[in-house]
Tab-separated table of C-alpha atoms in Angstrom:
chain	number	residue	atom	x	y	z
A	210	MET	CA	19.145	22.451	-30.101
A	211	THR	CA	18.942	18.712	-28.426
A	212	LYS	CA	17.027	15.952	-30.180
A	213	LEU	CA	16.559	13.497	-27.062
A	214	LEU	CA	16.580	13.918	-22.926
A	215	THR	CA	16.813	10.308	-21.830
A	216	LEU	CA	15.250	11.195	-17.297
A	217	GLY	CA	16.634	8.370	-14.625
A	218	LEU	CA	14.849	9.083	-12.141
A	219	ASP	CA	15.994	6.415	-9.391
A	220	GLY	CA	13.716	3.900	-7.926
A	221	ALA	CA	10.037	5.975	-9.529
A	222	ALA	CA	7.484	2.889	-9.605
A	223	TRP	CA	4.741	3.644	-10.637
A	224	HIS	CA	1.985	2.903	-8.186
A	225	LYS	CA	3.367	5.643	-5.665
A	226	LEU	CA	3.086	7.594	-8.736
A	227	ASP	CA	-0.171	7.001	-9.246
A	228	ARG	CA	-1.310	7.897	-6.294
A	229	MET	CA	0.386	10.567	-6.018
A	230	MET	CA	-1.116	12.109	-9.449
A	231	ASP	CA	-4.968	10.703	-8.284
A	232	GLU	CA	-4.335	13.654	-5.186
A	233	GLY	CA	-3.302	16.253	-7.664
A	234	LYS	CA	-0.040	16.676	-6.192
A	235	LEU	CA	2.358	15.491	-9.887
A	236	PRO	CA	0.133	17.885	-12.665
A	237	ASN	CA	3.036	17.960	-15.163
A	238	LEU	CA	4.120	14.410	-14.703
A	239	SER	CA	0.080	14.081	-14.674
A	240	LYS	CA	-0.346	16.372	-18.331
A	241	ILE	CA	2.548	13.973	-19.240
A	242	VAL	CA	1.359	10.395	-18.773
A	243	ALA	CA	-1.627	11.630	-21.149
A	244	GLU	CA	0.066	12.952	-24.077
A	245	GLY	CA	2.545	10.365	-24.161
A	246	THR	CA	3.271	6.372	-23.901
A	247	ARG	CA	3.326	4.809	-20.246
A	248	ALA	CA	4.756	0.857	-20.039
A	249	PRO	CA	5.683	-1.257	-16.625
A	250	LEU	CA	9.498	-1.784	-16.822
A	251	GLN	CA	11.655	-4.403	-15.521
A	252	THR	CA	14.744	-4.471	-14.462
A	253	VAL	CA	18.401	-6.850	-13.283
A	254	LEU	CA	18.594	-8.883	-10.853
A	255	PRO	CA	19.234	-7.799	-7.803
A	256	PRO	CA	16.796	-4.137	-8.690
A	257	VAL	CA	18.918	-1.953	-7.451
A	258	THR	CA	20.567	1.152	-8.705
A	259	CYS	CA	24.414	-1.060	-8.905
A	260	PRO	CA	24.681	-2.209	-11.249
A	261	ALA	CA	20.752	-1.162	-12.991
A	262	TRP	CA	21.917	2.171	-14.171
A	263	ARG	CA	24.415	0.771	-16.300
A	264	CYS	CA	23.178	-2.227	-17.576
A	265	SER	CA	20.398	-0.209	-19.147
A	266	THR	CA	22.281	2.391	-20.762
A	267	ALA	CA	24.797	-1.241	-21.913
A	268	GLY	CA	21.773	-3.041	-22.849
A	269	LYS	CA	22.904	-5.633	-21.582
A	270	ASN	CA	22.700	-8.217	-18.139
A	271	PRO	CA	25.371	-8.515	-15.089
A	272	GLY	CA	26.216	-11.471	-17.032
A	273	LYS	CA	28.222	-9.509	-19.569
A	274	VAL	CA	29.090	-6.839	-17.901
A	275	GLY	CA	30.684	-8.448	-14.724
A	276	VAL	CA	29.304	-6.879	-11.675
A	277	TYR	CA	25.976	-7.851	-9.957
A	278	TRP	CA	24.946	-5.510	-6.850
A	279	TRP	CA	27.381	-2.565	-5.359
A	280	LEU	CA	29.840	-4.378	-3.824
A	281	ASN	CA	32.303	-7.419	-5.166
A	282	LEU	CA	32.862	-11.282	-2.996
A	283	ASP	CA	36.482	-12.516	-4.273
A	284	ARG	CA	36.089	-15.866	-4.610
A	285	GLU	CA	39.705	-16.468	-3.549
A	286	THR	CA	39.675	-14.766	-0.268
A	287	GLY	CA	36.655	-13.555	0.770
A	288	ARG	CA	37.304	-10.466	0.575
A	289	ILE	CA	34.613	-7.833	0.255
A	290	THR	CA	35.618	-5.064	-2.151
A	291	SER	CA	33.880	-1.928	-4.571
A	292	PRO	CA	33.967	-1.732	-7.977
A	293	THR	CA	34.246	1.372	-10.127
A	294	ALA	CA	33.285	2.018	-14.078
A	295	ASN	CA	36.426	0.002	-14.744
A	296	SER	CA	34.940	-2.364	-13.979
A	297	PHE	CA	32.232	-2.675	-15.954
A	298	ASP	CA	32.830	-4.510	-19.181
A	299	THR	CA	31.541	-2.970	-21.950
A	300	ALA	CA	30.951	-0.090	-24.281
A	301	ASP	CA	28.055	2.150	-23.387
A	302	THR	CA	25.276	5.017	-25.497
A	303	TRP	CA	27.384	7.648	-24.791
A	304	ASP	CA	30.162	5.567	-26.596
A	305	TYR	CA	29.044	4.742	-29.667
A	306	LEU	CA	26.851	8.039	-30.286
A	307	SER	CA	30.226	9.996	-29.354
A	308	GLU	CA	31.659	7.796	-31.889
A	309	ALA	CA	28.916	8.630	-35.135
A	310	GLY	CA	30.025	11.712	-34.012
A	311	ARG	CA	26.678	13.518	-32.097
A	312	ARG	CA	27.770	16.397	-29.360
A	313	THR	CA	26.254	14.310	-25.700
A	314	ALA	CA	25.658	15.150	-22.316
A	315	ILE	CA	25.928	12.352	-19.382
A	316	VAL	CA	25.397	13.470	-16.376
A	317	ASN	CA	25.038	11.880	-13.008
A	318	VAL	CA	24.482	8.171	-14.291
A	319	PRO	CA	25.879	6.290	-10.804
A	320	MET	CA	28.856	4.328	-11.665
A	321	THR	CA	30.749	6.199	-13.990
A	322	TYR	CA	33.692	7.389	-12.043
A	323	PRO	CA	36.188	7.761	-13.519
A	324	PRO	CA	34.599	9.946	-15.924
A	325	THR	CA	34.737	8.319	-19.546
A	326	LYS	CA	36.495	10.573	-22.184
A	327	ILE	CA	33.427	11.419	-25.161
A	328	HIS	CA	31.924	13.310	-27.450
A	329	GLY	CA	30.893	15.766	-25.020
A	330	THR	CA	30.310	15.666	-22.179
A	331	MET	CA	30.877	13.496	-18.568
A	332	VAL	CA	29.236	14.639	-15.208
A	333	SER	CA	30.152	11.511	-12.442
A	334	GLY	CA	27.425	10.105	-10.530
A	335	PHE	CA	27.324	8.350	-7.053
A	336	GLY	CA	29.759	6.699	-6.577
A	337	ALA	CA	32.910	9.231	-7.569
A	338	PRO	CA	34.451	10.935	-4.100
A	339	PHE	CA	31.890	13.127	-1.716
A	340	GLU	CA	35.257	15.848	-2.079
A	341	VAL	CA	37.740	15.936	-5.549
A	342	GLU	CA	40.668	17.404	-5.587
A	343	LEU	CA	40.352	18.364	-9.367
A	344	GLU	CA	43.944	17.905	-10.149
A	345	ASP	CA	44.066	14.384	-8.649
A	346	GLU	CA	40.836	12.818	-9.471
A	347	PRO	CA	38.451	14.549	-11.586
A	348	MET	CA	35.502	13.575	-11.800
A	349	THR	CA	33.987	15.422	-14.795
A	350	TYR	CA	35.044	15.549	-18.587
A	351	PRO	CA	36.669	17.500	-19.621
A	352	PRO	CA	38.083	17.797	-15.740
A	353	GLU	CA	37.303	21.267	-17.003
A	354	MET	CA	33.945	20.961	-15.659
A	355	GLN	CA	34.236	20.371	-12.685
A	356	ASP	CA	34.621	23.844	-12.329
A	357	ARG	CA	32.253	24.962	-13.621
A	358	LEU	CA	30.248	22.925	-11.314
A	359	ASN	CA	31.126	24.188	-8.515
A	360	ASP	CA	31.062	27.871	-8.841
A	361	GLU	CA	27.808	28.183	-10.660
A	362	TYR	CA	25.632	25.168	-8.787
A	363	GLY	CA	27.564	24.393	-6.101
A	364	TRP	CA	27.368	20.597	-7.096
A	365	GLN	CA	27.787	18.048	-4.598
A	366	VAL	CA	28.325	13.692	-5.247
A	367	GLY	CA	25.813	12.721	-2.202
A	368	VAL	CA	24.364	13.799	1.692
A	369	ASP	CA	26.462	13.120	4.497
A	370	ASP	CA	23.016	11.119	6.630
A	371	VAL	CA	19.444	12.608	5.351
A	372	HIS	CA	17.746	11.941	8.814
A	373	ALA	CA	20.672	14.850	10.288
A	374	PRO	CA	18.969	17.902	10.755
A	375	GLY	CA	18.897	19.694	7.288
A	376	GLY	CA	19.295	16.394	5.313
A	377	VAL	CA	16.620	16.485	3.228
A	378	ASP	CA	16.909	19.867	2.469
A	379	GLU	CA	20.064	19.647	1.325
A	380	ALA	CA	18.802	16.413	-0.179
A	381	LEU	CA	16.370	19.154	-2.157
A	382	ASP	CA	18.606	20.441	-2.735
A	383	LEU	CA	20.951	17.419	-4.808
A	384	ILE	CA	18.898	17.183	-7.277
A	385	ARG	CA	16.976	21.459	-7.600
A	386	SER	CA	21.216	21.672	-9.136
A	387	ARG	CA	21.508	18.820	-10.941
A	388	PHE	CA	17.954	20.133	-13.042
A	389	GLU	CA	19.525	23.431	-13.331
A	390	LEU	CA	22.949	22.402	-15.707
A	391	LEU	CA	20.281	20.152	-17.280
A	392	PHE	CA	18.659	23.070	-18.802
A	393	ASP	CA	21.537	25.185	-19.055
A	394	LEU	CA	22.555	21.890	-21.218
A	395	LEU	CA	19.087	22.175	-23.375
A	396	ASP	CA	20.706	24.686	-24.815
A	397	GLU	CA	24.573	24.144	-25.725
A	398	GLY	CA	23.754	22.132	-28.784
A	399	TYR	CA	24.160	18.277	-27.545
A	400	ASP	CA	22.569	15.685	-29.298
A	401	TYR	CA	22.094	13.808	-26.706
A	402	ILE	CA	21.177	14.363	-22.703
A	403	HIS	CA	20.968	11.570	-19.850
A	404	LEU	CA	20.177	12.814	-16.278
A	405	THR	CA	19.821	10.417	-13.600
A	406	ILE	CA	18.125	11.870	-10.346
A	407	PHE	CA	19.442	9.767	-7.703
A	408	TYR	CA	18.770	10.873	-4.133
A	409	ILE	CA	14.861	10.674	-4.399
A	410	ASN	CA	15.534	7.656	-4.135
A	411	VAL	CA	17.535	7.874	-0.944
A	412	LEU	CA	14.758	9.761	0.352
A	413	GLN	CA	12.101	6.835	0.170
A	414	HIS	CA	14.474	4.292	1.373
A	415	HIS	CA	14.657	6.268	4.724
A	416	PHE	CA	11.521	7.496	5.002
A	417	GLY	CA	9.291	5.822	2.515
A	418	ASP	CA	5.800	7.763	0.534
A	419	GLY	CA	5.668	10.361	4.046
A	420	PRO	CA	6.223	13.880	3.338
A	421	GLU	CA	9.880	14.164	2.923
A	422	THR	CA	9.312	11.729	-0.381
A	423	GLU	CA	6.828	13.774	-0.734
A	424	ARG	CA	8.734	17.424	-0.794
A	425	GLY	CA	10.968	15.388	-3.381
A	426	TRP	CA	8.706	14.359	-5.836
A	427	VAL	CA	6.933	17.761	-5.597
A	428	LEU	CA	10.225	19.569	-7.023
A	429	ILE	CA	10.601	16.891	-9.317
A	430	ASP	CA	7.182	17.537	-10.920
A	431	GLU	CA	7.832	21.219	-11.269
A	432	TYR	CA	10.861	21.089	-13.243
A	433	LEU	CA	9.343	19.032	-15.858
A	434	GLY	CA	6.559	21.533	-15.974
A	435	GLU	CA	10.004	23.650	-17.388
A	436	LEU	CA	10.785	20.937	-19.852
A	437	PRO	CA	10.089	22.395	-23.817
A	438	ASP	CA	7.095	20.385	-24.918
A	439	ASP	CA	9.344	20.073	-27.921
A	440	LEU	CA	11.853	18.012	-26.832
A	441	THR	CA	11.525	14.515	-26.832
A	442	LYS	CA	12.008	12.443	-23.487
A	443	ILE	CA	12.552	8.591	-22.293
A	444	ILE	CA	12.018	8.351	-18.621
A	445	TYR	CA	12.100	5.713	-16.966
A	446	SER	CA	13.561	4.303	-13.071
A	447	ASP	CA	16.157	0.944	-12.026
A	448	HIS	CA	13.462	0.096	-10.498
A	449	GLY	CA	10.527	-0.130	-8.705
A	450	HIS	CA	9.795	0.568	-4.287
A	451	SER	CA	7.198	-1.452	-2.330
A	452	HIS	CA	6.337	-1.053	1.653
A	453	ILE	CA	8.934	-3.307	2.975
A	454	ASP	CA	7.584	-5.320	6.155
A	455	HIS	CA	9.173	-8.021	7.452
A	456	THR	CA	13.689	-8.897	7.345
A	457	PHE	CA	14.889	-12.697	6.588
A	458	VAL	CA	19.160	-12.347	8.462
A	459	VAL	CA	19.491	-14.898	5.036
A	460	ASN	CA	23.433	-14.292	6.853
A	461	LYS	CA	22.371	-15.279	10.301
A	462	TYR	CA	20.121	-18.388	8.784
A	463	LEU	CA	23.673	-19.668	6.951
A	464	LEU	CA	25.308	-19.164	10.454
A	465	ASP	CA	22.232	-20.839	12.586
A	466	LYS	CA	23.064	-24.278	10.023
A	467	GLY	CA	26.827	-23.555	10.289
A	468	TYR	CA	26.951	-22.907	6.599
A	469	LEU	CA	28.704	-19.683	7.570
A	470	SER	CA	31.442	-18.896	9.991
A	471	ILE	CA	32.534	-15.228	11.450
A	472	GLU	CA	34.861	-14.489	13.662
A	473	ARG	CA	33.208	-14.384	17.153
A	474	ARG	CA	33.604	-11.543	19.789
A	475	THR	CA	32.788	-10.861	23.434
A	476	GLY	CA	30.002	-8.490	22.658
A	477	ASP	CA	28.228	-11.134	20.627
A	478	GLY	CA	26.465	-11.871	23.236
A	479	VAL	CA	25.434	-8.795	25.560
A	480	THR	CA	24.858	-6.631	22.014
A	481	GLY	CA	22.349	-9.587	21.317
A	482	GLY	CA	20.586	-9.401	24.322
A	483	LEU	CA	19.860	-5.387	24.259
A	484	TYR	CA	19.363	-6.022	21.165
A	485	SER	CA	16.581	-8.506	21.494
A	486	LEU	CA	14.922	-6.295	24.579
A	487	LEU	CA	15.027	-3.178	21.835
A	488	ASN	CA	13.434	-5.983	20.080
A	489	ARG	CA	10.409	-7.011	21.938
A	490	VAL	CA	9.334	-3.116	22.719
A	491	GLY	CA	8.612	-2.216	19.079
A	492	ILE	CA	12.326	0.159	18.790
A	493	SER	CA	13.738	-1.825	15.413
A	494	ILE	CA	17.221	-1.960	15.289
A	495	ARG	CA	16.897	0.957	12.621
A	496	THR	CA	15.212	2.833	15.080
A	497	ALA	CA	18.105	2.016	17.923
A	498	GLY	CA	20.363	2.765	15.177
A	499	MET	CA	19.426	6.627	14.359
A	500	LEU	CA	18.803	6.226	18.224
A	501	ALA	CA	22.906	6.271	19.103
A	502	ARG	CA	23.969	8.043	16.789
A	503	THR	CA	22.240	10.855	17.142
A	504	VAL	CA	22.893	10.677	20.961
A	505	LEU	CA	25.638	9.327	21.236
A	506	PRO	CA	29.752	10.270	21.040
A	507	LYS	CA	31.126	8.841	18.312
A	508	SER	CA	33.655	7.030	18.685
A	509	LEU	CA	31.687	5.005	21.884
A	510	TYR	CA	29.406	4.149	18.708
A	511	LYS	CA	31.399	2.741	16.559
A	512	ARG	CA	32.548	0.758	19.738
A	513	ILE	CA	28.905	-0.381	20.514
A	514	VAL	CA	28.583	-1.271	16.835
A	515	LYS	CA	31.638	-3.231	16.230
A	516	SER	CA	31.019	-5.061	19.843
A	517	GLY	CA	28.235	-7.296	18.511
A	518	TYR	CA	24.569	-7.629	16.812
A	519	PRO	CA	23.276	-6.314	15.269
A	520	ILE	CA	26.057	-6.497	12.772
A	521	PRO	CA	25.767	-4.561	9.794
A	522	THR	CA	26.492	-6.173	6.216
A	523	PHE	CA	29.713	-4.000	5.812
A	524	GLU	CA	31.055	-5.471	8.779
A	525	LEU	CA	30.743	-8.588	8.182
A	526	ALA	CA	32.844	-8.789	5.704
A	527	ASN	CA	35.502	-8.249	7.570
A	528	ARG	CA	33.942	-11.436	9.800
A	529	VAL	CA	33.634	-14.096	7.743
A	530	GLN	CA	36.543	-16.683	7.759
A	531	TRP	CA	36.531	-17.641	4.284
A	532	ASP	CA	38.609	-21.688	4.844
A	533	GLU	CA	35.794	-22.404	7.628
A	534	THR	CA	32.670	-20.946	5.017
A	535	ASP	CA	30.119	-22.906	2.079
A	536	ALA	CA	28.092	-19.440	1.621
A	537	VAL	CA	27.855	-16.307	2.265
A	538	ALA	CA	24.880	-13.559	1.046
A	539	LEU	CA	25.159	-9.677	0.230
A	540	SER	CA	21.703	-8.141	1.134
A	541	GLN	CA	18.997	-7.435	-1.944
A	542	GLY	CA	19.684	-11.373	-2.735
A	543	PRO	CA	22.842	-12.057	-4.722
A	544	LEU	CA	24.389	-15.399	-2.285
A	545	TYR	CA	27.573	-16.985	-2.868
A	546	ILE	CA	29.522	-20.338	-2.271
A	547	ASN	CA	32.248	-21.127	-1.395
A	548	ARG	CA	33.465	-23.035	-4.629
A	549	ASP	CA	37.089	-24.633	-4.176
A	550	ARG	CA	36.113	-25.502	-0.636
A	551	LEU	CA	33.164	-28.001	-1.493
A	552	GLY	CA	35.457	-28.268	-4.306
A	553	ASP	CA	32.831	-31.683	-6.514
A	554	ASP	CA	30.262	-31.435	-3.829
A	555	TYR	CA	28.925	-28.249	-4.871
A	556	GLU	CA	27.281	-28.434	-7.743
A	557	ARG	CA	24.905	-31.165	-4.537
A	558	PHE	CA	25.507	-28.562	-2.245
A	559	ARG	CA	23.833	-25.443	-4.374
A	560	ALA	CA	21.177	-27.672	-5.316
A	561	ASP	CA	19.906	-28.607	-1.483
A	562	LEU	CA	20.368	-25.163	-0.528
A	563	LYS	CA	18.159	-23.502	-3.602
A	564	ALA	CA	15.520	-26.204	-2.096
A	565	GLU	CA	16.160	-25.645	1.395
A	566	LEU	CA	15.114	-22.527	1.205
A	567	GLU	CA	12.717	-22.581	-1.128
A	568	SER	CA	10.855	-24.449	1.845
A	569	ILE	CA	11.167	-21.796	4.090
A	570	THR	CA	7.519	-20.997	5.238
A	571	ILE	CA	6.509	-18.273	7.192
A	572	ASP	CA	3.433	-18.148	8.884
A	573	GLY	CA	3.086	-20.364	5.729
A	574	GLU	CA	4.629	-17.579	3.517
A	575	SER	CA	7.506	-17.911	2.311
A	576	PRO	CA	9.974	-14.705	2.336
A	577	PHE	CA	10.669	-15.565	-1.155
A	578	GLU	CA	9.260	-15.811	-4.399
A	579	ALA	CA	11.776	-16.889	-6.746
A	580	VAL	CA	15.386	-18.958	-5.404
A	581	MET	CA	17.312	-18.875	-9.167
A	582	PHE	CA	20.473	-20.158	-9.952
A	583	ALA	CA	23.126	-18.516	-11.387
A	584	GLU	CA	22.621	-19.235	-14.754
A	585	ASP	CA	18.679	-19.164	-15.169
A	586	VAL	CA	19.276	-15.491	-14.436
A	587	TYR	CA	22.748	-14.856	-15.660
A	588	ASP	CA	24.420	-15.446	-19.273
A	589	GLY	CA	27.667	-14.287	-21.054
A	590	PRO	CA	31.273	-13.876	-19.957
A	591	HIS	CA	31.417	-12.875	-16.074
A	592	ILE	CA	29.076	-15.868	-15.265
A	593	ASP	CA	30.877	-17.154	-13.230
A	594	LYS	CA	31.456	-13.624	-10.804
A	595	ALA	CA	28.474	-14.718	-10.974
A	596	PRO	CA	26.239	-14.790	-7.051
A	597	ASP	CA	25.998	-18.548	-6.812
A	598	LEU	CA	21.952	-18.389	-6.313
A	599	MET	CA	19.557	-15.528	-6.130
A	600	LEU	CA	17.308	-15.218	-4.172
A	601	ILE	CA	13.911	-12.781	-4.960
A	602	PRO	CA	12.035	-11.455	-2.470
A	603	THR	CA	8.183	-11.342	-1.620
A	604	ASP	CA	6.550	-8.588	-1.430
A	605	ALA	CA	7.373	-7.193	1.591
A	606	TRP	CA	9.738	-9.186	2.369
A	607	GLU	CA	13.139	-7.346	3.060
A	608	ILE	CA	16.363	-9.657	2.433
A	609	TYR	CA	18.860	-8.255	5.083
A	610	GLY	CA	22.884	-9.075	4.309
A	611	GLY	CA	24.383	-8.386	8.427
A	612	ILE	CA	23.782	-10.476	11.562
A	613	THR	CA	20.603	-10.111	14.281
A	614	PRO	CA	20.268	-12.467	16.949
A	615	SER	CA	16.605	-13.609	14.865
A	616	VAL	CA	16.636	-15.343	11.522
A	617	VAL	CA	13.248	-12.964	11.135
A	618	GLU	CA	12.707	-10.084	11.948
A	619	ARG	CA	9.151	-8.771	12.295
A	620	GLN	CA	10.069	-4.891	12.097
A	621	VAL	CA	12.465	-3.003	9.064
A	622	THR	CA	15.642	-3.236	9.824
A	623	SER	CA	16.729	-0.728	7.707
A	624	TRP	CA	15.028	1.174	5.484
A	625	THR	CA	10.694	2.362	5.306
A	626	SER	CA	10.386	0.932	1.950
A	627	GLY	CA	12.530	-1.218	-0.577
A	628	ASN	CA	13.615	-1.912	-3.960
A	629	HIS	CA	10.967	-4.044	-6.549
A	630	PRO	CA	12.232	-5.769	-9.647
A	631	THR	CA	9.129	-3.501	-11.786
A	632	GLY	CA	10.354	-0.047	-12.919
A	633	MET	CA	8.126	2.541	-15.003
A	634	LEU	CA	8.834	4.030	-18.453
A	635	LEU	CA	7.266	6.776	-20.096
A	636	VAL	CA	7.913	8.322	-23.777
A	637	HIS	CA	7.081	12.640	-24.348
A	638	GLY	CA	8.005	14.870	-26.987
A	639	PRO	CA	6.304	16.050	-30.577
A	640	ASP	CA	7.314	13.194	-32.140
A	641	VAL	CA	5.696	10.435	-29.061
A	642	THR	CA	1.817	8.663	-29.746
A	643	ALA	CA	-0.435	8.571	-26.566
A	644	GLY	CA	-0.800	5.426	-25.105
A	645	GLU	CA	0.671	2.224	-23.425
A	646	LEU	CA	2.830	-0.834	-23.481
A	647	SER	CA	3.044	-3.786	-22.513
A	648	ALA	CA	5.730	-4.298	-19.826
A	649	ARG	CA	9.439	-3.369	-21.498
A	650	SER	CA	13.204	-4.187	-19.679
A	651	ILE	CA	15.106	-1.830	-19.083
A	652	LEU	CA	18.308	-3.712	-21.012
A	653	ASP	CA	15.662	-2.121	-24.713
A	654	ILE	CA	16.590	1.398	-23.218
A	655	ALA	CA	20.455	1.439	-24.806
A	656	PRO	CA	19.011	-0.096	-28.796
A	657	THR	CA	16.328	2.048	-28.763
A	658	VAL	CA	18.738	5.342	-27.695
A	659	LEU	CA	20.795	4.311	-30.622
A	660	ARG	CA	18.088	3.339	-33.056
A	661	TYR	CA	16.872	7.637	-32.611
A	662	PHE	CA	20.034	8.871	-33.341
A	663	ASP	CA	20.166	6.096	-36.831
A	664	CYS	CA	23.232	4.372	-34.608
A	665	PRO	CA	23.986	0.206	-35.787
A	666	VAL	CA	23.151	-1.418	-32.706
A	667	PRO	CA	26.121	-2.971	-31.679
A	668	THR	CA	25.318	-7.446	-32.005
A	669	ASP	CA	26.350	-8.365	-27.908
A	670	LEU	CA	23.033	-5.720	-26.251
A	671	ASP	CA	20.821	-8.342	-24.883
A	672	GLY	CA	18.193	-5.842	-25.021
A	673	GLU	CA	15.524	-4.223	-28.027
A	674	ALA	CA	14.353	-1.298	-28.939
A	675	PHE	CA	10.604	-0.420	-28.369
A	676	ALA	CA	9.269	1.237	-31.604
A	677	GLU	CA	6.085	1.760	-30.515
A	678	PRO	CA	5.709	5.878	-28.827
A	679	PHE	CA	6.885	6.799	-31.940
A	680	TYR	CA	4.630	8.342	-34.617
A	681	GLU	CA	6.713	6.953	-37.808
A	682	GLY	CA	8.698	4.662	-36.196
A	683	LEU	CA	12.401	4.326	-35.557
A	684	PRO	CA	14.434	4.348	-37.850
A	685	GLU	CA	15.460	0.359	-39.954
A	686	THR	CA	17.605	-1.986	-37.291
A	687	ARG	CA	21.583	-1.689	-38.203
A	688	GLN	CA	23.689	-3.419	-36.914
A	689	ARG	CA	27.924	-3.798	-35.755
A	690	ALA	CA	30.309	-5.172	-34.364
A	691	PRO	CA	30.813	-4.415	-30.589
A	692	ILE	CA	33.092	-1.335	-29.563
A	693	ALA	CA	35.906	-3.255	-27.185
A	694	ALA	CA	35.390	-2.058	-23.842
A	695	THR	CA	38.483	-0.188	-21.474
A	696	SER	CA	37.515	-3.206	-19.048
A	697	ASP	CA	40.268	-2.769	-16.070
A	698	ASP	CA	37.981	-5.832	-13.972
A	699	THR	CA	39.002	-2.444	-11.637
A	700	THR	CA	37.956	-3.104	-8.293
A	701	THR	CA	39.314	-1.584	-4.591
A	702	ASP	CA	38.678	-1.765	-1.526
A	703	ASP	CA	37.380	1.823	-1.696
A	704	GLY	CA	36.826	3.435	2.319
A	705	GLU	CA	34.183	6.259	1.311
A	706	LEU	CA	32.472	4.460	-0.917
A	707	LYS	CA	31.019	1.450	1.978
A	708	ARG	CA	30.639	4.009	4.132
A	709	ARG	CA	28.123	6.180	1.272
A	710	LEU	CA	26.467	2.788	1.214
A	711	GLU	CA	26.099	2.291	5.194
A	712	ASP	CA	24.695	5.753	5.161
A	713	LEU	CA	21.657	4.588	2.503
A	714	GLY	CA	21.362	2.224	4.124
A	715	TYR	CA	22.518	-1.100	1.956
A	716	LEU	CA	25.283	-2.128	4.460
A	717	GLU	CA	23.348	-1.478	7.961
C-alpha cells in the first residue's frame, strides 16, 4: 500500500476553499480539514506554476534551480526562450527516493518534460507537447506507460481553449483522468505518489469564482472523499489566488519613459485607437479578444492581433529592440535590465528605476506591494540569470507584460483571478494530529517528504521539514551530499509551449 501521497492543487487558496466549505459545497475537504493540520503556505516569487512546482519538489529557491518564470530572457540577445525539464539545475525528491530504493510515481508535475528515469513511474505534466509520438518524444517513464494512458484513461496533456464550447467539460475530464490514474496507482505498491491537478488553476484564472470553477472544486472534493482514510496525505498548492480589479502595464510604462525600444508597426495607432474606444465603453482587452476569436476567421484574427495594440506578451518578444533597450519586463513581476548596454551605469540605473517604480501611485495607491532587488529575493549559483528587479503587485492588481495604449487599465486585461503568494497546506492521515500551523514555505515540502521516509536530506536544500502535524514527529534529520544535477541548461524557442501559455493567458 502507498505510504505517502502528496497531492498538488494548483492555485488553491484557503480563503476561497473556506467560503465553499462554509457553504457546504466541499464536504469531504471539510472532513479532512477537521481531522488534519492546515497552514498557509508561502511560495516563491513570482508566485507562478513554473517554477513553483519544481521548487517544491527540489526544496530550493529559483536562484538554485535556475528557472524564474515560464520563459527565460537571453541577456545577450534579448530573445525569450522556453525552459524544459532539463533547464532545472537540481535533483528532486524522486531522485533521492529512487536512490534509496523507494518505488515512486510522479504524475502531472508541470515542467517535467522530458521525463526522468526513476525507480517507478513518471508522467510529464504541462509543458509536454499536446500531441506526442511515443517513438520520438515519450512523455512517460517508462515509455510504454504512455500506451496505458491512452488506452485506459484517454489521456490529454491539456485543453486548447476552456472558453470554447465544451471547453470546461474537457478540463473536468482532464481532472477525472488524473484521479482515475491515481486510484489505480494507489493499489500498485508504490511507496510514494505525487499528483498535481493543474487545470483547476486554469478554471480559476478564466472564470474566477464562477460556476465553472466551482464545478472543478466540487469534482475534486468528490475524489478527496474516495481517498483511503489510512493513507497519509500532504495536500498543497503552488500559489494562491486573488481577484483582479486593475492592471499595471509595466512595458507601456517602460516604453513611455524611453527605457524600452520596440519595432513600430503601421497598425499600432489604428488598433490602439480602436482599443481605446472599446475600453471607454466598458469592453476589456480580454472580452474583445474572446469576441474576435469567436467571430473572425483565424487568419484575419492573427493579422489584427499582430498589427498593433494590444501587443500581447508573446508578440512583444519579437519586437523588442534589445540593443536600444535598457529594461523590459515579463508578466507577473520579473523585470530585466540590459546590463551590457548600461555597463558601469547599471547599478545606478537599477536603483533609480526601483525608486521610480516605488514612487508610483494610482488614485493614492501603489500598484506594487514591493519592488525588490534580485539578491533580496533569490540566492544561489544562478542568481546571474535572475530578473534584476521583482515587482510584487498589490492585492487586486495585475502586472501585465504586453503593451496596451494605457499604463493603467481599469479593466482586467487577461484574467479575473490572479496568482497570490499565499497558498494552502493540509496534512491528513492516521499518523497526523488535528490542528493548525503558522505559515510554512513551499520549499519545506521536499525535506518533509524525505524525512518521512527516513532519507538523508541534501545539504543544498533551502526548506525545513515540518514535523508538528505527525503524532510521533519525523525521523531525525540526517544529511547527505546532493545528487549531481543532470541539467544541460536546455532552452528552446518551442512555439507550442508559447501558444499554450498564450491560451492560458500568461502571454496575452
